[in-house]
Every structure is written in C-alpha cells, then in structure tokens.
Short mmCIF file of C-alpha atoms and ligand atoms in Angstrom, two decimals:
data_model
loop_
_atom_site.label_atom_id
_atom_site.label_comp_id
_atom_site.label_asym_id
_atom_site.label_seq_id
_atom_site.Cartn_x
_atom_site.Cartn_y
_atom_site.Cartn_z
CA MET T 1 27.71 8.45 -8.23
CA VAL T 2 25.12 5.87 -8.41
CA CYS T 3 25.36 4.20 -4.75
CA HIS T 4 23.91 0.64 -4.67
CA LEU T 5 22.41 0.20 -1.07
CA SER T 6 22.02 -3.56 -1.28
CA ASP T 7 25.15 -4.65 -3.57
CA PRO T 8 25.35 -7.48 -4.20
CA ARG T 9 21.81 -8.03 -4.47
CA LYS T 10 20.82 -11.53 -3.07
CA ALA T 11 20.07 -13.74 -6.17
CA VAL T 12 16.51 -15.31 -6.79
CA GLU T 13 16.93 -18.99 -6.61
CA PRO T 14 15.08 -21.24 -9.02
CA CYS T 15 11.51 -21.65 -7.52
CA SER T 16 8.15 -22.22 -8.16
CA VAL T 17 5.40 -19.52 -7.24
CA VAL T 18 2.10 -21.18 -6.90
CA ILE T 19 -0.91 -18.87 -7.06
CA PHE T 20 -4.19 -19.77 -5.07
CA GLY T 21 -7.08 -17.91 -6.61
CA ALA T 22 -5.54 -18.01 -9.78
CA SER T 23 -8.88 -17.34 -11.95
CA GLY T 24 -9.43 -14.18 -9.81
CA ASP T 25 -8.97 -10.66 -11.09
CA LEU T 26 -5.46 -9.98 -9.20
CA THR T 27 -3.75 -12.48 -11.06
CA ALA T 28 -4.92 -11.28 -14.42
CA ARG T 29 -4.38 -7.67 -13.54
CA LYS T 30 -1.44 -7.74 -11.47
CA LEU T 31 0.37 -10.83 -10.71
CA ILE T 32 1.03 -12.40 -14.43
CA PRO T 33 1.84 -8.82 -15.80
CA ALA T 34 4.36 -8.27 -12.82
CA LEU T 35 5.93 -11.69 -13.51
CA TYR T 36 6.09 -11.35 -17.21
CA HIS T 37 8.01 -8.25 -16.72
CA LEU T 38 10.50 -9.71 -14.18
CA CYS T 39 11.10 -12.41 -17.06
CA LYS T 40 11.43 -9.68 -19.69
CA GLU T 41 13.79 -7.29 -17.49
CA LYS T 42 15.75 -10.89 -16.84
CA GLN T 43 15.14 -10.20 -12.79
CA ILE T 44 14.41 -13.72 -12.44
CA PRO T 45 16.35 -16.90 -13.24
CA SER T 46 15.28 -18.44 -16.41
CA ASP T 47 14.64 -21.42 -14.05
CA PHE T 48 11.12 -20.88 -12.43
CA ARG T 49 7.64 -22.18 -12.61
CA ILE T 50 4.32 -20.59 -12.02
CA VAL T 51 1.37 -22.61 -11.08
CA GLY T 52 -2.08 -21.58 -10.83
CA LEU T 53 -4.51 -23.29 -8.62
CA ALA T 54 -8.27 -22.74 -8.94
CA ARG T 55 -11.62 -24.61 -9.19
CA ARG T 56 -12.44 -24.09 -12.66
CA GLU T 57 -11.81 -26.71 -15.12
CA LYS T 58 -8.81 -25.35 -17.82
CA THR T 59 -5.83 -26.77 -19.28
CA ASN T 60 -2.45 -25.17 -18.90
CA ASP T 61 -2.86 -23.94 -23.00
CA SER T 62 -6.21 -22.58 -22.08
CA TRP T 63 -5.14 -20.82 -19.10
CA ARG T 64 -2.12 -19.54 -20.77
CA ASP T 65 -4.30 -18.17 -23.84
CA GLU T 66 -6.57 -16.44 -21.03
CA LEU T 67 -3.49 -14.78 -19.54
CA ARG T 68 -2.23 -13.66 -22.71
CA GLN T 69 -5.24 -11.70 -23.58
CA ALA T 70 -5.35 -10.29 -20.08
CA LEU T 71 -1.73 -9.26 -20.63
CA ALA T 72 -2.49 -7.49 -23.91
CA GLN T 73 -4.86 -5.18 -21.42
CA PHE T 74 -3.01 -4.79 -18.30
CA SER T 75 0.86 -4.74 -19.15
CA ARG T 76 2.66 -1.80 -18.45
CA THR T 77 4.20 -2.07 -21.48
CA LYS T 78 2.42 -2.70 -24.81
CA PRO T 79 2.54 -4.32 -27.24
CA VAL T 80 3.30 -7.49 -25.32
CA ASN T 81 6.50 -8.69 -26.94
CA ASP T 82 5.71 -12.28 -28.34
CA ALA T 83 8.89 -13.88 -27.98
CA VAL T 84 9.30 -13.18 -24.34
CA TRP T 85 5.75 -14.24 -23.77
CA THR T 86 6.14 -17.55 -25.53
CA ASP T 87 9.53 -18.22 -23.57
CA PHE T 88 7.52 -17.18 -20.31
CA ALA T 89 4.55 -19.07 -21.09
CA ARG T 90 6.15 -22.13 -21.05
CA HIS T 91 6.73 -21.69 -17.40
CA VAL T 92 3.24 -21.42 -16.54
CA TYR T 93 0.96 -24.51 -15.24
CA TYR T 94 -2.49 -24.73 -14.28
CA CYS T 95 -3.78 -26.93 -11.49
CA GLN T 96 -7.60 -27.48 -11.09
CA GLY T 97 -8.93 -28.18 -7.66
CA ASP T 98 -11.06 -26.95 -4.77
CA LEU T 99 -9.09 -25.46 -2.11
CA THR T 100 -10.77 -27.61 0.49
CA ASP T 101 -10.01 -30.76 -1.43
CA THR T 102 -6.93 -32.94 -0.23
CA ALA T 103 -6.34 -34.35 -3.89
CA ALA T 104 -5.79 -31.00 -5.29
CA TYR T 105 -3.00 -30.66 -3.02
CA THR T 106 -1.52 -33.92 -4.07
CA ARG T 107 -1.94 -33.04 -7.83
CA LEU T 108 0.12 -29.92 -6.83
CA GLU T 109 2.50 -31.72 -5.07
CA GLN T 110 3.14 -34.19 -7.97
CA GLN T 111 3.18 -31.39 -10.60
CA LEU T 112 5.72 -29.67 -8.62
CA ALA T 113 7.93 -32.95 -8.26
CA GLY T 114 7.50 -33.44 -11.91
CA PHE T 115 9.06 -30.15 -13.00
CA GLY T 116 12.58 -32.32 -12.34
CA GLU T 117 14.85 -29.62 -11.03
CA PRO T 118 14.45 -30.43 -7.24
CA ARG T 119 14.81 -26.77 -6.48
CA LEU T 120 11.49 -26.33 -8.49
CA HIS T 121 9.86 -28.80 -5.70
CA GLN T 122 11.73 -27.30 -2.84
CA ASN T 123 11.81 -23.56 -3.14
CA LEU T 124 8.14 -22.43 -2.87
CA VAL T 125 6.24 -19.21 -3.13
CA PHE T 126 2.63 -19.57 -1.80
CA TYR T 127 0.43 -16.42 -3.19
CA LEU T 128 -2.63 -16.46 -1.67
CA ALA T 129 -5.00 -14.37 -3.69
CA THR T 130 -8.34 -15.83 -1.95
CA MET T 131 -10.75 -14.62 0.73
CA PRO T 132 -8.72 -14.48 4.04
CA SER T 133 -11.28 -16.95 5.47
CA GLN T 134 -9.47 -19.65 3.46
CA PHE T 135 -5.96 -19.04 4.39
CA GLY T 136 -6.00 -21.54 7.29
CA THR T 137 -7.28 -24.37 5.12
CA ILE T 138 -4.80 -23.69 2.47
CA VAL T 139 -1.93 -23.62 4.98
CA GLU T 140 -3.06 -26.67 6.69
CA GLN T 141 -3.80 -28.62 3.59
CA LEU T 142 0.00 -27.65 2.40
CA HIS T 143 1.20 -28.79 5.51
CA ALA T 144 -0.42 -32.04 5.22
CA ALA T 145 0.77 -32.72 1.52
CA GLY T 146 4.49 -31.98 2.76
CA LEU T 147 4.80 -28.63 0.85
CA LEU T 148 4.67 -26.20 3.92
CA HIS T 149 7.08 -26.85 6.77
CA ASN T 150 7.81 -24.72 10.10
CA ARG T 151 11.29 -23.94 9.17
CA ASN T 152 14.10 -21.44 9.20
CA GLN T 153 14.57 -19.97 5.78
CA THR T 154 18.14 -20.48 5.47
CA ASN T 155 18.81 -24.32 6.56
CA GLY T 156 19.81 -25.08 2.88
CA ASP T 157 16.85 -27.56 2.34
CA GLY T 158 14.98 -25.47 0.38
CA TRP T 159 12.40 -22.78 1.50
CA GLU T 160 8.71 -21.80 1.43
CA ARG T 161 7.04 -18.74 1.83
CA ILE T 162 3.48 -17.57 2.13
CA VAL T 163 2.47 -14.25 0.49
CA VAL T 164 -1.15 -12.66 1.64
CA GLU T 165 -3.04 -9.96 0.32
CA LYS T 166 -5.08 -7.34 2.12
CA PRO T 167 -7.49 -7.14 3.65
CA PHE T 168 -5.67 -8.58 6.63
CA GLY T 169 -8.65 -9.31 8.64
CA HIS T 170 -11.34 -6.88 9.39
CA ASP T 171 -10.34 -5.76 13.21
CA LEU T 172 -7.74 -6.58 15.52
CA ALA T 173 -9.47 -9.68 16.65
CA SER T 174 -9.72 -11.21 13.22
CA ALA T 175 -6.25 -10.38 12.15
CA HIS T 176 -4.84 -11.73 15.61
CA GLU T 177 -6.65 -15.14 14.49
CA LEU T 178 -5.40 -14.84 10.75
CA ASN T 179 -1.87 -14.71 12.26
CA ARG T 180 -2.25 -17.52 14.39
CA GLU T 181 -3.89 -19.85 11.37
CA LEU T 182 -0.74 -18.60 9.17
CA THR T 183 1.84 -19.37 11.60
CA ARG T 184 0.49 -22.92 12.76
CA TYR T 185 2.77 -24.37 10.25
CA ALA T 186 4.93 -21.62 9.20
CA ASN T 187 7.45 -19.48 11.24
CA GLU T 188 6.59 -15.68 11.05
CA PRO T 189 9.75 -14.77 8.95
CA GLN T 190 8.26 -17.36 5.94
CA VAL T 191 4.91 -14.87 6.15
CA PHE T 192 5.02 -12.07 3.61
CA ARG T 193 2.20 -9.70 4.07
CA ILE T 194 1.62 -7.48 1.33
CA ASP T 195 0.83 -3.53 1.46
CA HIS T 196 1.14 -2.61 -2.38
CA TYR T 197 2.12 0.93 -1.27
CA LEU T 198 5.52 -0.16 0.06
CA GLY T 199 6.06 -1.31 -3.50
CA LYS T 200 5.88 1.93 -4.92
CA GLU T 201 9.30 3.89 -5.69
CA THR T 202 7.86 7.05 -4.25
CA VAL T 203 6.84 5.35 -1.00
CA GLN T 204 10.28 3.40 -0.71
CA ASN T 205 12.02 6.68 -1.49
CA ILE T 206 10.57 8.54 1.97
CA LEU T 207 13.16 6.79 3.97
CA MET T 208 16.04 7.44 1.44
CA PHE T 209 15.25 11.27 1.13
CA ARG T 210 14.72 11.51 4.76
CA PHE T 211 17.89 9.82 6.05
CA SER T 212 20.58 10.46 3.26
CA ASN T 213 20.13 14.23 3.19
CA ALA T 214 21.73 16.27 5.71
CA ILE T 215 19.57 19.43 5.13
CA PHE T 216 15.84 18.11 5.81
CA GLU T 217 16.59 15.57 8.87
CA PRO T 218 17.51 18.55 11.18
CA LEU T 219 14.38 20.10 10.70
CA TRP T 220 12.33 17.11 10.70
CA ASN T 221 10.42 17.59 14.08
CA ARG T 222 8.26 19.46 16.41
CA ASP T 223 10.53 22.47 16.55
CA ALA T 224 10.24 23.20 12.69
CA ILE T 225 7.27 21.47 11.43
CA GLU T 226 3.87 22.75 12.02
CA HIS T 227 1.64 20.06 10.70
CA VAL T 228 1.68 17.22 7.95
CA GLN T 229 -1.12 16.08 5.90
CA ILE T 230 -1.14 12.79 4.09
CA ALA T 231 -3.87 12.38 1.40
CA VAL T 232 -4.60 9.67 -0.78
CA SER T 233 -7.47 10.84 -3.10
CA GLU T 234 -9.18 8.85 -5.87
CA ASP T 235 -11.42 10.06 -8.72
CA LEU T 236 -13.05 6.67 -9.10
CA GLY T 237 -16.21 5.49 -7.07
CA VAL T 238 -16.35 2.13 -5.55
CA GLY T 239 -17.67 0.50 -8.92
CA GLN T 240 -18.42 -3.30 -8.99
CA ARG T 241 -16.53 -3.78 -5.64
CA GLY T 242 -19.53 -2.52 -3.44
CA GLY T 243 -19.95 -6.07 -1.99
CA TYR T 244 -16.28 -6.15 -0.51
CA TYR T 245 -16.57 -2.09 0.31
CA GLU T 246 -19.73 -2.54 2.34
CA GLU T 247 -17.87 -4.91 4.55
CA ALA T 248 -14.70 -2.48 4.60
CA GLY T 249 -15.27 1.49 4.03
CA ALA T 250 -12.55 3.69 3.72
CA LEU T 251 -10.99 3.40 7.29
CA ARG T 252 -10.21 -0.50 6.76
CA ASP T 253 -9.62 -0.21 3.07
CA MET T 254 -6.88 2.77 3.19
CA VAL T 255 -6.36 4.03 6.43
CA GLN T 256 -5.43 0.65 8.21
CA ASN T 257 -2.77 0.12 5.74
CA HIS T 258 -1.91 2.40 3.22
CA LEU T 259 -2.03 5.77 5.04
CA LEU T 260 -0.67 4.47 8.34
CA GLN T 261 2.30 2.96 6.43
CA VAL T 262 3.00 6.27 4.52
CA LEU T 263 2.88 8.02 8.11
CA ALA T 264 5.18 5.53 9.85
CA LEU T 265 7.75 6.08 7.14
CA VAL T 266 7.67 9.91 7.14
CA THR T 267 7.83 9.88 10.95
CA MET T 268 9.84 6.98 12.29
CA GLU T 269 12.93 7.16 13.94
CA PRO T 270 16.35 6.11 11.75
CA PRO T 271 16.54 2.40 11.78
CA VAL T 272 19.93 1.05 13.11
CA SER T 273 20.54 -0.44 9.49
CA LEU T 274 18.61 -1.17 6.56
CA GLN T 275 17.85 -4.68 7.59
CA ALA T 276 14.05 -5.45 7.16
CA GLU T 277 13.57 -5.94 11.14
CA ALA T 278 15.60 -2.86 11.90
CA ILE T 279 13.20 -0.84 9.53
CA ARG T 280 10.18 -2.60 10.70
CA ASP T 281 10.96 -2.37 14.45
CA GLU T 282 10.88 1.27 13.98
CA LYS T 283 7.68 1.50 12.22
CA VAL T 284 5.99 -0.52 15.18
CA LYS T 285 7.43 1.65 17.65
CA LEU T 286 6.04 4.83 15.84
CA LEU T 287 2.68 3.23 15.42
CA LYS T 288 2.77 2.68 19.39
CA SER T 289 3.31 5.95 19.72
CA ILE T 290 0.06 7.32 18.09
CA ARG T 291 -1.97 8.71 20.84
CA PRO T 292 -5.19 6.27 21.59
CA MET T 293 -8.50 8.06 21.06
CA SER T 294 -11.36 8.09 23.39
CA ALA T 295 -14.86 8.22 22.03
CA ASP T 296 -14.80 11.99 22.46
CA ASP T 297 -11.39 12.36 20.85
CA VAL T 298 -12.95 10.36 17.77
CA ALA T 299 -15.95 12.82 17.62
CA ARG T 300 -13.48 15.78 17.68
CA GLN T 301 -10.67 14.34 15.77
CA VAL T 302 -12.15 12.16 12.93
CA VAL T 303 -14.49 12.66 10.31
CA ARG T 304 -16.34 10.23 8.17
CA GLY T 305 -18.05 10.87 4.72
CA GLN T 306 -19.90 9.10 1.93
CA TYR T 307 -20.65 10.36 -1.78
CA PHE T 308 -23.97 10.97 -3.12
CA ALA T 309 -24.42 11.45 -6.64
CA GLY T 310 -22.35 14.01 -8.42
CA VAL T 311 -20.07 14.78 -11.52
CA VAL T 312 -16.19 13.98 -11.62
CA LYS T 313 -14.33 15.08 -14.43
CA GLY T 314 -17.30 15.62 -16.40
CA GLN T 315 -18.95 12.45 -15.84
CA PRO T 316 -21.95 11.57 -13.94
CA ARG T 317 -21.63 9.56 -11.23
CA PRO T 318 -24.28 7.59 -8.75
CA GLY T 319 -24.37 8.11 -5.34
CA TYR T 320 -22.61 5.38 -3.00
CA ARG T 321 -26.17 3.88 -2.02
CA GLN T 322 -26.78 3.44 -5.64
CA GLU T 323 -23.85 1.38 -6.41
CA PRO T 324 -24.31 -2.25 -7.31
CA LYS T 325 -24.19 -4.74 -4.14
CA VAL T 326 -24.63 -1.67 -1.91
CA THR T 327 -27.62 -1.44 0.70
CA SER T 328 -29.76 1.63 -0.05
CA ASP T 329 -29.39 2.75 3.76
CA SER T 330 -25.55 2.13 3.78
CA ASN T 331 -23.56 3.76 6.40
CA VAL T 332 -20.39 2.88 5.30
CA GLU T 333 -17.56 5.57 4.81
CA THR T 334 -16.19 6.42 1.48
CA TYR T 335 -14.16 9.07 3.18
CA ALA T 336 -12.19 9.36 6.17
CA ALA T 337 -9.98 12.08 7.57
CA LEU T 338 -8.09 12.01 10.81
CA LYS T 339 -6.22 14.20 13.11
CA LEU T 340 -3.54 12.21 14.70
CA PHE T 341 -0.97 13.16 17.32
CA ILE T 342 2.21 11.23 17.99
CA ASP T 343 3.34 11.11 21.65
CA ASN T 344 7.05 11.09 21.35
CA TRP T 345 9.95 13.46 21.62
CA ARG T 346 10.25 14.45 18.30
CA TRP T 347 6.61 14.77 17.39
CA SER T 348 4.92 15.88 20.54
CA GLY T 349 2.41 18.78 19.50
CA VAL T 350 2.58 18.27 15.97
CA SER T 351 -1.03 17.41 14.12
CA PHE T 352 -1.11 14.68 11.45
CA TYR T 353 -3.72 15.16 9.07
CA LEU T 354 -4.92 11.81 7.21
CA ARG T 355 -7.39 12.00 4.36
CA THR T 356 -8.68 9.45 1.78
CA GLY T 357 -11.65 9.25 -0.21
CA LYS T 358 -13.58 7.80 -3.31
CA ASN T 359 -14.72 9.96 -6.02
CA LEU T 360 -12.85 13.30 -5.12
CA PRO T 361 -12.02 15.39 -7.86
CA VAL T 362 -8.55 14.03 -8.89
CA SER T 363 -6.51 10.81 -8.30
CA ALA T 364 -3.49 11.86 -6.36
CA SER T 365 -1.21 10.66 -3.31
CA GLU T 366 1.06 13.13 -1.40
CA VAL T 367 2.59 14.18 1.70
CA ARG T 368 2.57 17.68 2.63
CA VAL T 369 5.22 18.99 5.41
CA GLN T 370 3.83 22.20 6.38
CA PHE T 371 6.94 24.21 8.27
CA ARG T 372 6.48 26.98 10.77
CA PRO T 373 6.06 30.41 9.74
CA THR T 374 8.80 33.05 10.32
CA PRO T 375 8.30 35.72 12.51
CA HIS T 376 6.42 38.16 10.42
CA VAL T 377 8.28 41.17 12.06
CA LEU T 378 10.11 42.26 8.52
CA PHE T 379 7.12 41.59 6.27
CA ALA T 380 4.27 42.20 8.23
CA ALA T 381 3.25 45.63 7.15
CA GLN T 382 3.12 44.49 3.43
CA CYS T 383 2.09 41.07 3.69
CA GLY T 384 0.68 40.37 6.99
CA GLN T 385 -0.95 36.73 7.30
CA ARG T 386 -0.93 36.34 3.78
CA LEU T 387 2.88 35.45 3.60
CA ASP T 388 3.30 31.80 2.80
CA ALA T 389 5.16 29.31 5.54
CA ASN T 390 7.57 26.90 3.63
CA SER T 391 5.99 23.66 2.76
CA LEU T 392 7.69 20.46 1.14
CA THR T 393 5.19 18.07 -1.09
CA LEU T 394 6.27 14.53 -1.64
CA ARG T 395 4.21 13.49 -4.52
CA LEU T 396 3.64 9.86 -4.49
CA GLN T 397 1.44 9.30 -7.47
CA PRO T 398 0.92 10.38 -10.15
CA ASN T 399 3.49 13.02 -11.50
CA GLU T 400 5.77 11.61 -9.15
CA GLY T 401 8.17 14.16 -7.64
CA ILE T 402 9.29 16.54 -4.66
CA SER T 403 8.62 20.01 -4.42
CA LEU T 404 9.79 22.82 -1.75
CA HIS T 405 7.91 25.96 -1.52
CA PHE T 406 9.18 28.91 -0.41
CA ASN T 407 8.81 32.79 -0.87
CA GLY T 408 10.70 34.78 -3.56
CA LYS T 409 10.64 38.73 -4.49
CA VAL T 410 8.57 39.46 -7.28
CA PRO T 411 11.10 41.39 -9.70
CA GLY T 412 10.30 45.06 -9.54
CA THR T 413 10.42 48.10 -7.82
CA SER T 414 7.85 47.54 -5.04
CA VAL T 415 8.44 44.83 -2.07
CA ALA T 416 6.20 42.17 -3.09
CA MET T 417 6.64 38.52 -2.66
CA ARG T 418 4.72 35.29 -3.34
CA PRO T 419 5.43 31.54 -3.02
CA VAL T 420 7.77 29.69 -5.73
CA ARG T 421 9.03 26.24 -5.75
CA MET T 422 11.45 24.21 -6.66
CA HIS T 423 10.68 20.98 -8.24
CA PHE T 424 12.14 17.45 -8.60
CA SER T 425 10.28 15.18 -10.88
CA TYR T 426 11.05 11.51 -11.34
CA ASP T 427 10.37 11.53 -14.95
CA ALA T 428 12.59 14.31 -15.85
CA GLU T 429 15.49 12.95 -13.65
CA PHE T 430 15.26 9.40 -14.24
CA GLY T 431 13.05 8.59 -17.36
CA ALA T 432 9.73 7.30 -17.33
CA TYR T 433 10.61 3.93 -15.71
CA THR T 434 7.97 3.10 -13.19
CA PRO T 435 7.66 -0.62 -12.49
CA GLU T 436 4.62 -1.73 -10.99
CA ALA T 437 4.71 -2.08 -7.07
CA TYR T 438 3.63 -5.74 -7.80
CA GLU T 439 6.69 -6.32 -9.68
CA ARG T 440 9.14 -5.18 -6.81
CA LEU T 441 7.08 -7.20 -4.31
CA LEU T 442 7.32 -10.78 -6.14
CA LEU T 443 10.61 -10.05 -6.54
CA GLU T 444 11.32 -9.47 -2.96
CA ALA T 445 9.32 -12.27 -1.97
CA MET T 446 11.45 -14.56 -4.31
CA VAL T 447 14.55 -13.14 -2.77
CA GLY T 448 13.17 -13.41 0.73
CA ASP T 449 13.64 -9.75 1.76
CA ALA T 450 10.64 -9.05 3.94
CA THR T 451 11.67 -5.17 4.37
CA LEU T 452 8.73 -4.27 2.23
CA PHE T 453 6.10 -6.28 3.66
CA ILE T 454 3.95 -5.97 6.91
CA ARG T 455 5.25 -7.55 10.04
CA ARG T 456 2.76 -9.25 12.47
CA ASP T 457 2.89 -6.67 15.07
CA GLU T 458 2.73 -4.16 12.61
CA VAL T 459 -0.55 -4.94 11.18
CA GLU T 460 -1.91 -5.82 14.76
CA THR T 461 -0.88 -2.30 15.98
CA ALA T 462 -2.40 -0.78 12.93
CA TRP T 463 -5.93 -2.57 13.62
CA GLN T 464 -5.67 -1.31 17.19
CA ILE T 465 -5.82 2.47 16.03
CA VAL T 466 -8.56 1.80 13.54
CA ASP T 467 -10.46 -0.45 15.85
CA SER T 468 -11.12 2.40 18.54
CA ILE T 469 -12.50 4.75 15.68
CA ARG T 470 -14.65 2.05 14.32
CA GLN T 471 -16.23 1.12 17.72
CA SER T 472 -17.02 4.78 18.19
CA TRP T 473 -19.02 4.94 15.04
CA ASP T 474 -20.73 1.31 14.97
CA GLY T 475 -24.73 2.02 15.12
CA LYS T 476 -24.57 5.74 14.46
CA PRO T 477 -25.95 6.78 11.40
CA LEU T 478 -24.27 9.32 9.06
CA SER T 479 -25.20 13.03 10.01
CA ASN T 480 -26.02 15.38 7.06
CA ARG T 481 -22.81 17.30 7.16
CA GLU T 482 -20.84 13.94 6.59
CA PHE T 483 -22.06 13.41 2.74
CA TYR T 484 -20.26 14.95 -0.09
CA ALA T 485 -21.27 15.24 -3.65
CA ALA T 486 -18.91 12.82 -6.06
CA GLY T 487 -16.70 15.16 -7.74
CA THR T 488 -16.18 17.54 -4.53
CA TRP T 489 -13.30 17.29 -1.81
CA GLY T 490 -15.07 15.74 0.84
CA PRO T 491 -17.71 16.98 3.61
CA VAL T 492 -17.70 20.11 5.19
CA ALA T 493 -17.25 18.44 8.48
CA ALA T 494 -13.46 17.59 7.15
CA ASP T 495 -12.71 21.25 6.80
CA ASP T 496 -13.95 22.19 10.21
CA LEU T 497 -11.46 19.37 11.43
CA LEU T 498 -8.39 21.49 10.23
CA ALA T 499 -10.29 24.90 10.82
CA GLN T 500 -10.21 24.19 14.63
CA SER T 501 -6.60 24.63 14.63
CA GLY T 502 -6.48 27.19 11.95
CA HIS T 503 -5.41 24.96 9.26
CA LYS T 504 -6.73 24.32 5.70
CA TRP T 505 -6.55 21.24 3.60
CA ARG T 506 -4.03 21.21 0.79
CA GLU T 507 -5.86 20.06 -2.28
CA PRO T 508 -3.55 17.91 -4.58
CA VAL T 509 -3.34 19.02 -8.08
CA ALA T 510 -4.06 16.76 -11.15
CA ALA T 511 -0.60 17.74 -12.75
CA GLY T 512 2.67 18.12 -10.97
C1 BG6 S 601 -6.24 -0.91 -2.54
C2 BG6 S 601 -7.93 -0.46 -2.22
O1 BG6 S 601 -5.73 -1.49 -1.79
O2 BG6 S 601 -5.84 0.25 -3.09
C3 BG6 S 601 -8.48 0.30 -3.33
O3 BG6 S 601 -8.38 -1.59 -1.65
C4 BG6 S 601 -7.79 1.47 -3.86
O4 BG6 S 601 -9.95 0.67 -2.87
C5 BG6 S 601 -6.28 1.02 -3.96
O5 BG6 S 601 -8.58 1.90 -4.86
C6 BG6 S 601 -5.48 2.20 -4.39
O6 BG6 S 601 -4.22 1.94 -4.70
P1 BG6 S 601 -3.48 2.58 -5.87
O7 BG6 S 601 -2.16 2.11 -5.88
O8 BG6 S 601 -4.25 3.16 -7.01
O9 BG6 S 601 -3.24 4.42 -5.02
#
C-alpha cells in the first residue's frame, strides 16, 4: 500500500517566477530544465509565467532560442519534447535591465501587470540566482516597485517568496547581514534558502527510513552505533570555478551546508509532526548540540587537504594551484575531514566523521552507520578481530540504495564466515525515475512549503561550527601531510584522524 504523507497536496496557484541573474549558468543548466519538466509532468498549473531579468540585450524570442539549445544539452530526459517545449516557451519572457537600476523594476512590474490574470502579478517567486552581495539591492528595489511586501503568506491578497542560492554568506557575520537584508522587506517565512541536497530523493528518504521502520530506530543511538561516516566524494576538480573556490574552499562549499544537513537528518530526534517548522526545529537543536571545538580540538579533529597533479579515471589532472584563477601559492582546501561529537543523550561519545573532496577516485555520496561489534567469544578462535561488525550504508548517489552488511556462514564443513549484504536499490524497486533536486525545490517554493529549505537559525548555527574551524586555519600554510595526489583518497593526515580511534575510512565504491 502506498501511503501519501501530504495527501491532498496543496495545489500550486497560478504564479510568476522571476529569475534574477537569468543569463547565468544556473538558469540554463538547472532552473529552466527543472521548470520544463514540471510543466511536462503537469505538476504546475498551465497558468504560470517565467520572467528572466538580466543586463544583456535580448528579446523574448532570442532568450527562448538560447534556452532551447541549453535544454537540449542539460535536460534529464532526451530528446526534448517539441510540443511540450512550444507550450512551455509561450510562458517564458525576458526583461532587460540592470539590477541596481530602478527603471528595470518598473519595467518588470509593468510586464507582470500586462499578463492580464491578476494572480500572475500577485503571486510571485523571486529566484535570486545572483551574487549574494546583490540580494540587498534586489530586495530593496522590489519593495520600492511595490512587488515585495512584508506579509503573511496566507492573507489572500497574493504572496511573494524569495528563493536564494548558496553560498549564503562566507561566515556567521556575513550570513547574519544577508539575513538582515533579506528580511528588511519580507518575513522569514517568505525566504526560501536552497541547499540542493535537500531536494534529493535519497536525502529526503533519511527521515522516512528512520521514523517509519521499527527495526532500525531502537538501534539508532550510542548503545548500538560505534561511529558514523558521511562522505561526499567528487571525481572532478574545481575546473573553471577557481575564482569562486578561492573564496570558498571545501569547508564553506560543502561542509557548512550539504554535509551538516545530512548529519542533522541522520541524527536529529523525531519531530512532533512533518510540518516544516517541526522538522527544522529538530535540525537546529541537533546542530546546536555539536560540541564546539577549541583551536587544539581543531588541530586534532579536523584535516584539510589540497590536490596536486595526478590522474583520475585515467585522465591527467592539474594540481589545484595550476587551475585557472587560482593563485600559485593558494592554501585553500579542496578536501576536508572532520571528527565531530554530538553532546546529547542519544549520541554522547559516538564519533561522526565527515569528509568531502575534489579529484578523489570516484563521485559518490553515502552515509555509513557502523554498529558495535558482538562480543567475540564464540568466533574469536577462528575469526578474531577480522570478524566484521554490522553496518548500514545509505547510498545517496549514484546507484542510490541502502545496504545492510552482516556476517554469514560460508557453506561448507568448516566454520567460515564472511560479510554478506542485503541490498535495496532505488532503480530496481522504483524504476529509474529520479527527478532533479531543483524540480522538487522549485515546486515546493511555488507551493509555499519550506520543509526542504534552510531556516535562518539553521544557516547561522552551521556557520558558527565552520567559523571556529576556519579561524584556527587562517594564516597557517598547508603542511606536506595535507597534500594529496588527484585520484587518491585524500591526504594521509585524514587516515591518521581515524586511526587514533582504531577506525578506518570506508571508501565509497563507484558501483552499488
Ligand atoms: C555544490 C558545490 O553546492 O555542490 C559544488 O558548490 C559541488 O562544488 C556540488 O560540486 C555537488 O553537488 P552534487 O549534487 O553533484 O553532489
């Protein structure tokens, strides 16, 4: 029996999605393909408009042509369906203007009013695919043009929502300032902060898996679990994003958001309901229980790394310092590994290892829950320490699935055991339907459900954790033990981090 948790689903009302930074990469690669698929799958009403605002001179038609070409490249379903595209493209408009120029907002207002149907002018999603430094100006100009009101979303006069991309600031102080700017002319419930990991099916499944199955939750605590590893490895380097990456680094780019979000979902207490605020309350509570680290703790518990030239999947890769727009003596980390403790009743004393890096051997994201070993009294003579403890792997991507590893007797007359696994594969069970994270997130923003978006206190708490680490690194050059060759699993210092506690990294495999 399929149980629909949010049945009946709140319908999407006719609305306009205004994309700021419409000429950018994100619009072509992610936003337009996602909106096209929502239209194709009839998830949004036929009454919608998309308005792209950017500085370059373009007509509606020339922008549509550009988007059509980009869609051919980036669509998750191919070939693009011409009939769907033709219908979709009729809803797509371009508004030329500079984000700082009041005239651009007047034109935008007139364009929205000109759509005729009042709700296309009153129900508005503003997607800020721009530099964060532009958020404040956009919000102020929207307010001045009468397009953004500080209001409750449900008063019946229409609604406005602001969707913002990461990076959300570069530290706690800047995130705080961005939050202040965004909420000058809007209420916190109108702000939808994206972490695209929350749009992934497998990440959403973490809570379903934990709280709808009686057999795992009783074991989900310090009594049964020895440690947990969360890994997001990528087999690509920073490529053309060197300029951005020099300001970010792995800690800001991946740990502050994606890894801490996954950690929160794996470890939070059950929420009182499935409402957005109930879930977000629990996540914040969890993030606040992460033990703060002194500079000495950071030296012991956090490892950074940077790749030098190597070979990934048979392809030679340059070192980070040789990538475009990267300085030749950069100390920015392309790899980070952390050992965290959660000081609450459930998790006291359990180690949580997080690691992420660029130019590692494979791209794979997974959570591995390592259970405590059994007393070895029965099998010690034959197996000793070699007897594996049970583990559960939540494979987030690719080859999405869940595997339970346990020991089984090797058939035969001798007493021999080896690890075996029970495996659930998304593809085998549900078919290959894997919507892009942005489809789900755009739909939720249009519906007005904030569950999959990051609340103000969540983002600020995550920055607090990351800031304390950064402060200990600032001004300290990388040591020899912190470099790794592209195509390897990171610096040796990361192995030492686990070895201190008798643990070992589990390497995600390329295939399921
Ligand atoms: C982004 C980071 O947020 O996530 C990128 O800025 C990273 O550096 C990407 O490559 C990873 O996302 P995914 O969905 O490919 O795991």
